[in-house]
PDB file of C-alpha atoms in Angstrom:
ATOM      1  CA  MET O 920     -88.894  40.707 -63.015  1.00  0.00           C
ATOM      2  CA  LYS O 921     -86.904  43.953 -63.661  1.00  0.00           C
ATOM      3  CA  ASN O 922     -84.507  44.494 -60.723  1.00  0.00           C
ATOM      4  CA  ILE O 923     -82.226  41.576 -59.667  1.00  0.00           C
ATOM      5  CA  ALA O 924     -79.633  41.644 -56.437  1.00  0.00           C
ATOM      6  CA  VAL O 925     -76.641  39.307 -56.942  1.00  0.00           C
ATOM      7  CA  ILE O 926     -74.738  38.021 -53.637  1.00  0.00           C
ATOM      8  CA  GLY O 927     -70.852  38.012 -54.218  1.00  0.00           C
ATOM      9  CA  ALA O 928     -68.711  39.790 -56.583  1.00  0.00           C
ATOM     10  CA  GLY O 929     -66.242  36.876 -57.550  1.00  0.00           C
ATOM     11  CA  THR O 930     -66.244  34.919 -60.619  1.00  0.00           C
ATOM     12  CA  MET O 931     -69.908  33.366 -60.586  1.00  0.00           C
ATOM     13  CA  GLY O 932     -71.438  36.412 -59.012  1.00  0.00           C
ATOM     14  CA  ASN O 933     -69.771  39.217 -61.373  1.00  0.00           C
ATOM     15  CA  GLY O 934     -70.667  36.879 -64.412  1.00  0.00           C
ATOM     16  CA  ILE O 935     -74.162  36.822 -63.043  1.00  0.00           C
ATOM     17  CA  ALA O 936     -74.357  40.702 -62.663  1.00  0.00           C
ATOM     18  CA  HIS O 937     -72.941  41.076 -66.204  1.00  0.00           C
ATOM     19  CA  THR O 938     -75.183  39.032 -68.205  1.00  0.00           C
ATOM     20  CA  PHE O 939     -78.689  40.396 -66.068  1.00  0.00           C
ATOM     21  CA  ALA O 940     -77.406  43.708 -67.020  1.00  0.00           C
ATOM     22  CA  GLN O 941     -76.500  43.200 -70.364  1.00  0.00           C
ATOM     23  CA  PHE O 942     -80.197  42.280 -71.038  1.00  0.00           C
ATOM     24  CA  GLY O 943     -81.581  45.162 -69.447  1.00  0.00           C
ATOM     25  CA  TYR O 944     -82.113  44.070 -66.025  1.00  0.00           C
ATOM     26  CA  LYS O 945     -81.161  46.622 -63.042  1.00  0.00           C
ATOM     27  CA  VAL O 946     -78.990  44.699 -61.086  1.00  0.00           C
ATOM     28  CA  ASN O 947     -77.784  45.382 -57.359  1.00  0.00           C
ATOM     29  CA  LEU O 948     -74.289  43.723 -57.027  1.00  0.00           C
ATOM     30  CA  ILE O 949     -73.569  43.441 -53.424  1.00  0.00           C
ATOM     31  CA  ASP O 950     -70.628  42.098 -51.495  1.00  0.00           C
ATOM     32  CA  ILE O 951     -68.843  42.821 -48.025  1.00  0.00           C
ATOM     33  CA  SER O 952     -65.924  44.036 -49.370  1.00  0.00           C
ATOM     34  CA  GLU O 953     -65.651  46.938 -51.353  1.00  0.00           C
ATOM     35  CA  GLU O 954     -62.315  45.947 -53.037  1.00  0.00           C
ATOM     36  CA  SER O 955     -64.181  42.538 -54.445  1.00  0.00           C
ATOM     37  CA  LEU O 956     -67.050  45.287 -55.887  1.00  0.00           C
ATOM     38  CA  ASP O 957     -64.244  47.104 -57.341  1.00  0.00           C
ATOM     39  CA  LYS O 958     -62.472  43.484 -58.446  1.00  0.00           C
ATOM     40  CA  GLY O 959     -65.868  42.266 -59.907  1.00  0.00           C
ATOM     41  CA  MET O 960     -67.213  45.769 -61.619  1.00  0.00           C
ATOM     42  CA  LYS O 961     -63.181  45.869 -63.280  1.00  0.00           C
ATOM     43  CA  THR O 962     -63.835  42.167 -64.494  1.00  0.00           C
ATOM     44  CA  ILE O 963     -66.969  43.126 -65.971  1.00  0.00           C
ATOM     45  CA  SER O 964     -65.400  46.126 -67.918  1.00  0.00           C
ATOM     46  CA  GLY O 965     -62.876  43.959 -69.224  1.00  0.00           C
ATOM     47  CA  ASN O 966     -64.945  41.225 -70.437  1.00  0.00           C
ATOM     48  CA  LEU O 967     -67.551  44.118 -71.926  1.00  0.00           C
ATOM     49  CA  ASP O 968     -64.069  45.073 -73.639  1.00  0.00           C
ATOM     50  CA  ARG O 969     -63.522  41.867 -75.109  1.00  0.00           C
ATOM     51  CA  MET O 970     -66.808  42.159 -76.594  1.00  0.00           C
ATOM     52  CA  VAL O 971     -66.630  45.351 -78.433  1.00  0.00           C
ATOM     53  CA  SER O 972     -63.488  44.243 -79.906  1.00  0.00           C
ATOM     54  CA  LYS O 973     -65.346  41.503 -81.610  1.00  0.00           C
ATOM     55  CA  GLU O 974     -67.911  43.558 -82.471  1.00  0.00           C
ATOM     56  CA  LYS O 975     -70.498  41.980 -80.519  1.00  0.00           C
ATOM     57  CA  ILE O 976     -71.726  44.623 -78.686  1.00  0.00           C
ATOM     58  CA  SER O 977     -71.106  48.304 -79.427  1.00  0.00           C
ATOM     59  CA  ALA O 978     -69.510  50.715 -76.652  1.00  0.00           C
ATOM     60  CA  ALA O 979     -72.658  52.203 -76.276  1.00  0.00           C
ATOM     61  CA  ASP O 980     -73.824  48.891 -75.009  1.00  0.00           C
ATOM     62  CA  LYS O 981     -71.023  48.703 -72.704  1.00  0.00           C
ATOM     63  CA  GLU O 982     -71.821  51.715 -71.008  1.00  0.00           C
ATOM     64  CA  THR O 983     -75.284  50.844 -70.635  1.00  0.00           C
ATOM     65  CA  THR O 984     -74.597  47.555 -69.173  1.00  0.00           C
ATOM     66  CA  LEU O 985     -72.340  49.573 -66.484  1.00  0.00           C
ATOM     67  CA  ASN O 986     -74.863  51.814 -65.705  1.00  0.00           C
ATOM     68  CA  ASN O 987     -77.280  48.998 -64.716  1.00  0.00           C
ATOM     69  CA  ILE O 988     -75.326  47.648 -62.374  1.00  0.00           C
ATOM     70  CA  THR O 989     -75.150  49.269 -58.542  1.00  0.00           C
ATOM     71  CA  THR O 990     -72.760  48.024 -56.134  1.00  0.00           C
ATOM     72  CA  TYR O 991     -73.919  47.463 -52.329  1.00  0.00           C
ATOM     73  CA  THR O 992     -71.693  46.389 -49.515  1.00  0.00           C
ATOM     74  CA  ASP O 993     -75.240  45.980 -46.818  1.00  0.00           C
ATOM     75  CA  ILE O 994     -77.953  43.317 -47.674  1.00  0.00           C
ATOM     76  CA  PRO O 995     -80.401  45.158 -46.279  1.00  0.00           C
ATOM     77  CA  LYS O 996     -80.205  48.033 -48.832  1.00  0.00           C
ATOM     78  CA  GLY O 997     -79.101  45.803 -51.633  1.00  0.00           C
ATOM     79  CA  VAL O 998     -82.225  44.008 -51.559  1.00  0.00           C
ATOM     80  CA  LYS O 999     -84.639  46.765 -51.286  1.00  0.00           C
ATOM     81  CA  GLU O1000     -87.403  46.469 -53.569  1.00  0.00           C
ATOM     82  CA  ILE O1001     -85.929  43.396 -55.586  1.00  0.00           C
ATOM     83  CA  ASP O1002     -87.798  40.959 -57.375  1.00  0.00           C
ATOM     84  CA  LEU O1003     -85.201  38.536 -57.788  1.00  0.00           C
ATOM     85  CA  VAL O1004     -82.221  37.881 -55.537  1.00  0.00           C
ATOM     86  CA  VAL O1005     -79.325  35.415 -56.906  1.00  0.00           C
ATOM     87  CA  GLU O1006     -76.883  34.317 -54.141  1.00  0.00           C
ATOM     88  CA  ALA O1007     -73.554  33.424 -55.475  1.00  0.00           C
ATOM     89  CA  ALA O1008     -71.539  33.613 -52.150  1.00  0.00           C
ATOM     90  CA  THR O1009     -68.474  30.791 -51.800  1.00  0.00           C
ATOM     91  CA  GLU O1010     -69.672  27.273 -51.932  1.00  0.00           C
ATOM     92  CA  ASN O1011     -70.314  26.855 -47.951  1.00  0.00           C
ATOM     93  CA  GLU O1012     -73.457  25.640 -46.549  1.00  0.00           C
ATOM     94  CA  ASP O1013     -73.041  27.496 -42.948  1.00  0.00           C
ATOM     95  CA  LEU O1014     -72.640  30.909 -44.922  1.00  0.00           C
ATOM     96  CA  LYS O1015     -75.406  30.068 -47.631  1.00  0.00           C
ATOM     97  CA  LEU O1016     -77.771  29.618 -45.048  1.00  0.00           C
ATOM     98  CA  LYS O1017     -76.640  32.730 -42.937  1.00  0.00           C
ATOM     99  CA  ILE O1018     -77.007  34.610 -46.323  1.00  0.00           C
ATOM    100  CA  PHE O1019     -80.550  33.230 -46.899  1.00  0.00           C
ATOM    101  CA  LYS O1020     -81.673  33.927 -42.982  1.00  0.00           C
ATOM    102  CA  GLN O1021     -80.693  37.875 -43.840  1.00  0.00           C
ATOM    103  CA  LEU O1022     -82.791  37.586 -47.104  1.00  0.00           C
ATOM    104  CA  ASP O1023     -85.932  36.230 -45.704  1.00  0.00           C
ATOM    105  CA  GLU O1024     -85.626  38.921 -42.690  1.00  0.00           C
ATOM    106  CA  ASN O1025     -85.051  41.533 -45.307  1.00  0.00           C
ATOM    107  CA  CYS O1026     -86.733  40.813 -48.819  1.00  0.00           C
ATOM    108  CA  SER O1027     -90.449  41.033 -49.630  1.00  0.00           C
ATOM    109  CA  ALA O1028     -92.420  38.015 -49.407  1.00  0.00           C
ATOM    110  CA  GLU O1029     -92.940  38.051 -52.634  1.00  0.00           C
ATOM    111  CA  THR O1030     -89.304  38.148 -53.927  1.00  0.00           C
ATOM    112  CA  ILE O1031     -87.646  35.156 -55.602  1.00  0.00           C
ATOM    113  CA  LEU O1032     -84.602  33.826 -53.577  1.00  0.00           C
ATOM    114  CA  ALA O1033     -82.124  31.829 -56.238  1.00  0.00           C
ATOM    115  CA  SER O1034     -79.062  30.014 -55.111  1.00  0.00           C
ATOM    116  CA  ASN O1035     -76.102  29.326 -57.663  1.00  0.00           C
ATOM    117  CA  THR O1036     -74.996  26.850 -55.528  1.00  0.00           C
ATOM    118  CA  SER O1037     -73.332  23.861 -57.558  1.00  0.00           C
ATOM    119  CA  SER O1038     -74.012  20.721 -55.273  1.00  0.00           C
ATOM    120  CA  ILE O1039     -75.685  21.853 -51.677  1.00  0.00           C
ATOM    121  CA  SER O1040     -79.033  21.133 -50.841  1.00  0.00           C
ATOM    122  CA  ILE O1041     -81.990  23.780 -52.029  1.00  0.00           C
ATOM    123  CA  THR O1042     -84.242  22.245 -49.578  1.00  0.00           C
ATOM    124  CA  LYS O1043     -81.826  22.524 -46.831  1.00  0.00           C
ATOM    125  CA  ILE O1044     -81.247  26.248 -48.017  1.00  0.00           C
ATOM    126  CA  ALA O1045     -84.546  26.775 -48.345  1.00  0.00           C
ATOM    127  CA  SER O1046     -85.167  25.408 -44.450  1.00  0.00           C
ATOM    128  CA  VAL O1047     -83.919  28.851 -42.937  1.00  0.00           C
ATOM    129  CA  VAL O1048     -86.765  30.665 -45.304  1.00  0.00           C
ATOM    130  CA  SER O1049     -90.144  31.353 -43.687  1.00  0.00           C
ATOM    131  CA  ASN O1050     -91.958  30.330 -47.045  1.00  0.00           C
ATOM    132  CA  PRO O1051     -89.666  27.900 -48.591  1.00  0.00           C
ATOM    133  CA  GLU O1052     -91.708  27.694 -52.103  1.00  0.00           C
ATOM    134  CA  ARG O1053     -89.831  30.835 -53.414  1.00  0.00           C
ATOM    135  CA  VAL O1054     -86.487  29.128 -53.117  1.00  0.00           C
ATOM    136  CA  ILE O1055     -84.839  27.512 -56.142  1.00  0.00           C
ATOM    137  CA  GLY O1056     -81.551  26.665 -57.536  1.00  0.00           C
ATOM    138  CA  MET O1057     -79.890  28.856 -60.658  1.00  0.00           C
ATOM    139  CA  HIS O1058     -76.928  27.342 -61.316  1.00  0.00           C
ATOM    140  CA  PHE O1059     -75.237  29.461 -63.932  1.00  0.00           C
ATOM    141  CA  MET O1060     -71.913  27.937 -65.803  1.00  0.00           C
ATOM    142  CA  ASN O1061     -68.798  29.925 -65.935  1.00  0.00           C
ATOM    143  CA  PRO O1062     -68.231  31.633 -67.816  1.00  0.00           C
ATOM    144  CA  VAL O1063     -71.393  32.906 -67.354  1.00  0.00           C
ATOM    145  CA  PRO O1064     -72.311  35.194 -70.297  1.00  0.00           C
ATOM    146  CA  ILE O1065     -70.745  32.741 -72.513  1.00  0.00           C
ATOM    147  CA  MET O1066     -71.903  29.352 -71.497  1.00  0.00           C
ATOM    148  CA  LYS O1067     -75.702  28.535 -72.700  1.00  0.00           C
ATOM    149  CA  LEU O1068     -76.521  26.302 -69.742  1.00  0.00           C
ATOM    150  CA  VAL O1069     -78.594  26.879 -66.524  1.00  0.00           C
ATOM    151  CA  GLU O1070     -79.329  24.115 -64.158  1.00  0.00           C
ATOM    152  CA  ILE O1071     -82.753  25.004 -62.644  1.00  0.00           C
ATOM    153  CA  ILE O1072     -82.896  22.931 -59.264  1.00  0.00           C
ATOM    154  CA  ARG O1073     -86.276  22.399 -57.362  1.00  0.00           C
ATOM    155  CA  GLY O1074     -86.015  21.983 -53.454  1.00  0.00           C
ATOM    156  CA  TYR O1075     -88.471  19.851 -52.063  1.00  0.00           C
ATOM    157  CA  ASN O1076     -91.126  22.798 -51.391  1.00  0.00           C
ATOM    158  CA  THR O1077     -90.495  24.781 -54.737  1.00  0.00           C
ATOM    159  CA  SER O1078     -93.739  26.132 -56.150  1.00  0.00           C
ATOM    160  CA  ASP O1079     -94.237  25.600 -60.047  1.00  0.00           C
ATOM    161  CA  LYS O1080     -95.157  28.927 -60.386  1.00  0.00           C
ATOM    162  CA  VAL O1081     -91.299  29.855 -59.103  1.00  0.00           C
ATOM    163  CA  THR O1082     -89.895  27.374 -61.230  1.00  0.00           C
ATOM    164  CA  LYS O1083     -92.067  28.519 -64.103  1.00  0.00           C
ATOM    165  CA  SER O1084     -90.838  32.227 -63.515  1.00  0.00           C
ATOM    166  CA  ILE O1085     -87.262  31.200 -63.350  1.00  0.00           C
ATOM    167  CA  MET O1086     -87.262  29.063 -66.714  1.00  0.00           C
ATOM    168  CA  GLU O1087     -88.763  31.862 -68.786  1.00  0.00           C
ATOM    169  CA  LEU O1088     -86.152  34.379 -66.927  1.00  0.00           C
ATOM    170  CA  SER O1089     -83.404  32.285 -68.000  1.00  0.00           C
ATOM    171  CA  GLU O1090     -84.366  31.998 -71.662  1.00  0.00           C
ATOM    172  CA  ASN O1091     -84.877  35.601 -71.432  1.00  0.00           C
ATOM    173  CA  LEU O1092     -81.221  35.624 -71.051  1.00  0.00           C
ATOM    174  CA  LYS O1093     -80.563  33.564 -73.985  1.00  0.00           C
ATOM    175  CA  LYS O1094     -79.901  30.685 -71.590  1.00  0.00           C
ATOM    176  CA  VAL O1095     -81.055  27.310 -71.826  1.00  0.00           C
ATOM    177  CA  PRO O1096     -82.567  25.995 -68.641  1.00  0.00           C
ATOM    178  CA  VAL O1097     -82.649  22.333 -67.785  1.00  0.00           C
ATOM    179  CA  GLU O1098     -84.639  21.587 -64.597  1.00  0.00           C
ATOM    180  CA  ALA O1099     -83.123  18.903 -62.023  1.00  0.00           C
ATOM    181  CA  ASN O1100     -84.263  17.485 -58.760  1.00  0.00           C
ATOM    182  CA  ASP O1101     -82.762  18.529 -55.307  1.00  0.00           C
ATOM    183  CA  TYR O1102     -80.112  15.599 -55.008  1.00  0.00           C
ATOM    184  CA  PRO O1103     -76.269  16.278 -54.316  1.00  0.00           C
ATOM    185  CA  GLY O1104     -74.532  17.332 -57.390  1.00  0.00           C
ATOM    186  CA  PHE O1105     -77.868  17.527 -59.250  1.00  0.00           C
ATOM    187  CA  VAL O1106     -76.893  16.537 -62.631  1.00  0.00           C
ATOM    188  CA  ALA O1107     -73.614  18.666 -64.171  1.00  0.00           C
ATOM    189  CA  ASN O1108     -71.211  18.159 -61.124  1.00  0.00           C
ATOM    190  CA  ARG O1109     -72.894  14.604 -60.168  1.00  0.00           C
ATOM    191  CA  ILE O1110     -71.332  13.697 -63.815  1.00  0.00           C
ATOM    192  CA  LEU O1111     -68.219  15.979 -63.926  1.00  0.00           C
ATOM    193  CA  MET O1112     -66.578  15.843 -60.657  1.00  0.00           C
ATOM    194  CA  PRO O1113     -65.991  12.123 -60.572  1.00  0.00           C
ATOM    195  CA  MET O1114     -64.512  12.657 -63.953  1.00  0.00           C
ATOM    196  CA  ILE O1115     -62.267  15.001 -62.835  1.00  0.00           C
ATOM    197  CA  ASN O1116     -61.504  13.263 -59.346  1.00  0.00           C
ATOM    198  CA  GLU O1117     -60.689  10.206 -61.552  1.00  0.00           C
ATOM    199  CA  ALA O1118     -58.336  12.126 -63.408  1.00  0.00           C
ATOM    200  CA  ILE O1119     -56.630  13.309 -60.463  1.00  0.00           C
ATOM    201  CA  GLU O1120     -56.534   9.791 -59.154  1.00  0.00           C
ATOM    202  CA  THR O1121     -54.809   8.938 -62.831  1.00  0.00           C
ATOM    203  CA  PHE O1122     -52.235  11.549 -62.350  1.00  0.00           C
ATOM    204  CA  TYR O1123     -51.709  10.549 -58.371  1.00  0.00           C
ATOM    205  CA  ASN O1124     -51.298   6.897 -59.528  1.00  0.00           C
ATOM    206  CA  ASN O1125     -48.382   7.899 -62.037  1.00  0.00           C
ATOM    207  CA  VAL O1126     -49.984   6.742 -65.010  1.00  0.00           C
ATOM    208  CA  ALA O1127     -49.430   9.799 -67.122  1.00  0.00           C
ATOM    209  CA  GLY O1128     -48.689  13.273 -66.734  1.00  0.00           C
ATOM    210  CA  VAL O1129     -50.830  16.064 -66.538  1.00  0.00           C
ATOM    211  CA  LYS O1130     -50.542  17.625 -70.203  1.00  0.00           C
ATOM    212  CA  GLU O1131     -50.954  13.826 -71.214  1.00  0.00           C
ATOM    213  CA  ILE O1132     -54.021  13.019 -69.368  1.00  0.00           C
ATOM    214  CA  ASP O1133     -55.492  16.480 -70.668  1.00  0.00           C
ATOM    215  CA  THR O1134     -54.629  15.668 -74.226  1.00  0.00           C
ATOM    216  CA  VAL O1135     -56.001  11.967 -74.045  1.00  0.00           C
ATOM    217  CA  MET O1136     -59.202  13.777 -72.980  1.00  0.00           C
ATOM    218  CA  LYS O1137     -59.349  16.608 -75.577  1.00  0.00           C
ATOM    219  CA  LEU O1138     -58.397  14.447 -78.390  1.00  0.00           C
ATOM    220  CA  GLY O1139     -59.640  11.174 -77.867  1.00  0.00           C
ATOM    221  CA  MET O1140     -62.925  12.440 -75.873  1.00  0.00           C
ATOM    222  CA  ALA O1141     -63.353  15.900 -78.062  1.00  0.00           C
ATOM    223  CA  HIS O1142     -63.613  17.482 -74.485  1.00  0.00           C
ATOM    224  CA  PRO O1143     -62.828  21.484 -74.850  1.00  0.00           C
ATOM    225  CA  MET O1144     -60.677  21.374 -72.026  1.00  0.00           C
ATOM    226  CA  GLY O1145     -58.668  18.236 -70.314  1.00  0.00           C
ATOM    227  CA  PRO O1146     -60.165  17.246 -66.717  1.00  0.00           C
ATOM    228  CA  LEU O1147     -57.053  18.787 -64.792  1.00  0.00           C
ATOM    229  CA  GLN O1148     -56.929  22.779 -66.820  1.00  0.00           C
ATOM    230  CA  LEU O1149     -61.032  22.437 -65.891  1.00  0.00           C
ATOM    231  CA  ALA O1150     -60.274  22.027 -62.430  1.00  0.00           C
ATOM    232  CA  ASP O1151     -57.838  24.595 -62.176  1.00  0.00           C
ATOM    233  CA  PHE O1152     -60.221  26.830 -64.093  1.00  0.00           C
ATOM    234  CA  ILE O1153     -63.152  26.050 -61.663  1.00  0.00           C
ATOM    235  CA  GLY O1154     -60.829  25.974 -58.757  1.00  0.00           C
ATOM    236  CA  LEU O1155     -59.337  22.975 -57.094  1.00  0.00           C
ATOM    237  CA  ASP O1156     -61.049  24.228 -53.560  1.00  0.00           C
ATOM    238  CA  VAL O1157     -64.566  24.606 -55.456  1.00  0.00           C
ATOM    239  CA  CYS O1158     -63.856  20.948 -56.796  1.00  0.00           C
ATOM    240  CA  HIS O1159     -62.941  19.671 -53.464  1.00  0.00           C
ATOM    241  CA  SER O1160     -66.310  21.196 -51.916  1.00  0.00           C
ATOM    242  CA  ILE O1161     -68.502  19.357 -53.937  1.00  0.00           C
ATOM    243  CA  LEU O1162     -66.835  16.047 -53.806  1.00  0.00           C
ATOM    244  CA  GLU O1163     -67.383  16.348 -49.963  1.00  0.00           C
ATOM    245  CA  VAL O1164     -70.639  17.331 -50.057  1.00  0.00           C
ATOM    246  CA  MET O1165     -71.627  14.428 -52.576  1.00  0.00           C
ATOM    247  CA  TYR O1166     -69.599  11.759 -50.122  1.00  0.00           C
ATOM    248  CA  ASP O1167     -71.564  13.159 -47.275  1.00  0.00           C
ATOM    249  CA  GLY O1168     -74.618  13.161 -49.219  1.00  0.00           C
ATOM    250  CA  PHE O1169     -74.594   9.644 -50.556  1.00  0.00           C
ATOM    251  CA  LYS O1170     -71.891   7.711 -48.307  1.00  0.00           C
ATOM    252  CA  ASN O1171     -70.385   6.342 -51.177  1.00  0.00           C
ATOM    253  CA  PRO O1172     -66.374   6.051 -51.422  1.00  0.00           C
ATOM    254  CA  LYS O1173     -66.461   6.641 -55.264  1.00  0.00           C
ATOM    255  CA  TYR O1174     -66.924  10.777 -54.295  1.00  0.00           C
ATOM    256  CA  ALA O1175     -64.052  10.623 -51.611  1.00  0.00           C
ATOM    257  CA  PRO O1176     -61.376  13.586 -52.886  1.00  0.00           C
ATOM    258  CA  CYS O1177     -58.247  12.498 -54.291  1.00  0.00           C
ATOM    259  CA  PRO O1178     -56.221  12.663 -51.485  1.00  0.00           C
ATOM    260  CA  LEU O1179     -53.648  14.486 -53.721  1.00  0.00           C
ATOM    261  CA  LEU O1180     -56.585  17.115 -54.436  1.00  0.00           C
ATOM    262  CA  THR O1181     -57.045  17.267 -50.410  1.00  0.00           C
ATOM    263  CA  ASN O1182     -53.129  17.992 -49.931  1.00  0.00           C
ATOM    264  CA  MET O1183     -53.116  20.978 -52.848  1.00  0.00           C
ATOM    265  CA  VAL O1184     -56.006  22.410 -51.739  1.00  0.00           C
ATOM    266  CA  MET O1185     -54.452  22.694 -48.032  1.00  0.00           C
ATOM    267  CA  ALA O1186     -51.051  24.061 -49.743  1.00  0.00           C
ATOM    268  CA  GLY O1187     -52.843  26.581 -51.247  1.00  0.00           C
ATOM    269  CA  LYS O1188     -52.817  25.647 -54.745  1.00  0.00           C
ATOM    270  CA  LEU O1189     -56.163  26.271 -56.014  1.00  0.00           C
ATOM    271  CA  GLY O1190     -55.758  26.205 -59.804  1.00  0.00           C
ATOM    272  CA  ILE O1191     -56.019  29.656 -62.047  1.00  0.00           C
ATOM    273  CA  LYS O1192     -57.049  32.144 -58.755  1.00  0.00           C
ATOM    274  CA  SER O1193     -54.016  30.967 -57.097  1.00  0.00           C
ATOM    275  CA  GLY O1194     -51.421  31.132 -59.789  1.00  0.00           C
ATOM    276  CA  GLU O1195     -50.894  27.517 -59.427  1.00  0.00           C
ATOM    277  CA  GLY O1196     -52.687  24.207 -59.753  1.00  0.00           C
ATOM    278  CA  PHE O1197     -51.857  21.538 -61.870  1.00  0.00           C
ATOM    279  CA  TYR O1198     -50.504  24.076 -64.284  1.00  0.00           C
ATOM    280  CA  ASP O1199     -48.328  26.918 -63.504  1.00  0.00           C
ATOM    281  CA  TYR O1200     -50.290  30.555 -64.596  1.00  0.00           C
ATOM    282  CA  SER O1201     -47.794  32.628 -62.445  1.00  0.00           C
ATOM    283  CA  GLU O1202     -46.393  34.232 -65.801  1.00  0.00           C
ATOM    284  CA  SER O1203     -48.523  33.974 -68.538  1.00  0.00           C
ATOM    285  CA  LYS O1204     -51.988  33.668 -66.765  1.00  0.00           C
ATOM    286  CA  LYS O1205     -52.611  30.508 -69.237  1.00  0.00           C
ATOM    287  CA  ALA O1206     -52.070  26.893 -68.787  1.00  0.00           C
ATOM    288  CA  GLU O1207     -48.513  26.251 -69.465  1.00  0.00           C
ATOM    289  CA  LYS O1208     -46.196  23.029 -68.741  1.00  0.00           C
ATOM    290  CA  VAL O1209     -46.888  21.319 -65.088  1.00  0.00           C
ATOM    291  CA  SER O1210     -44.995  22.206 -62.335  1.00  0.00           C
ATOM    292  CA  SER O1211     -42.087  20.153 -61.382  1.00  0.00           C
ATOM    293  CA  GLN O1212     -43.696  19.737 -58.102  1.00  0.00           C
ATOM    294  CA  PHE O1213     -46.036  17.675 -59.588  1.00  0.00           C
ATOM    295  CA  SER O1214     -44.630  15.872 -62.540  1.00  0.00           C
TER     296      SER O1214
END
């Protein structure tokens, strides 16, 4: 596989495009918004600048990586003669099904279709594709250029050949692929999201403050980031969506989003990307004292 298309220029999409391009793949980065594409490319350039400053790559490597990426606002044009498509759009089932229908209509029958979904059924996504054996989950972790894990999710019909190809491809990116079966939340979020949700419940029940909860988990459990700061980093809307998928899938109340999480999402307090979540990012762009609104 040499030619890759990535759909979605947001946090995950631009990180995936960056990673493939850095390892010499030709990447078509696709988004319906020219503004989103410009923002995504600016993010990639900035991340490459940091790698240059840390002497992890050269300035020439940066230019080569950027030159490996071409942007498109049109899916049919962007997926022409592509070996692999990685969908990294918003975590919304209807949107993903719509995209995969388009991919089925515009891609070669040999093109592997992967989704970066963090919770939505690969089998359900594959149900709208004429040959579902080529559909697979390729769940990268954020930030993609740094994090080593890639969850490889086999749908009910995913072929051994496709799975083997994607496992090998992930290793070519210097990642560690781990295979999982297709159940809500897969492995990573089935374990992570209930912990985040319980941390929110702990704050909601006034057991301790945001900073205190995060400090306990960082110093007591050796987590690099506390669960509430991590929720801000992931996006509270994304956390909420994943919990809803698991709640719908398992019909188990332990996966029901905490009422505080629901209210924060409705109020637009989504974490880093909105400037405020459990911490205030409006000034320094990094976690600070919790907003008085939630203290």
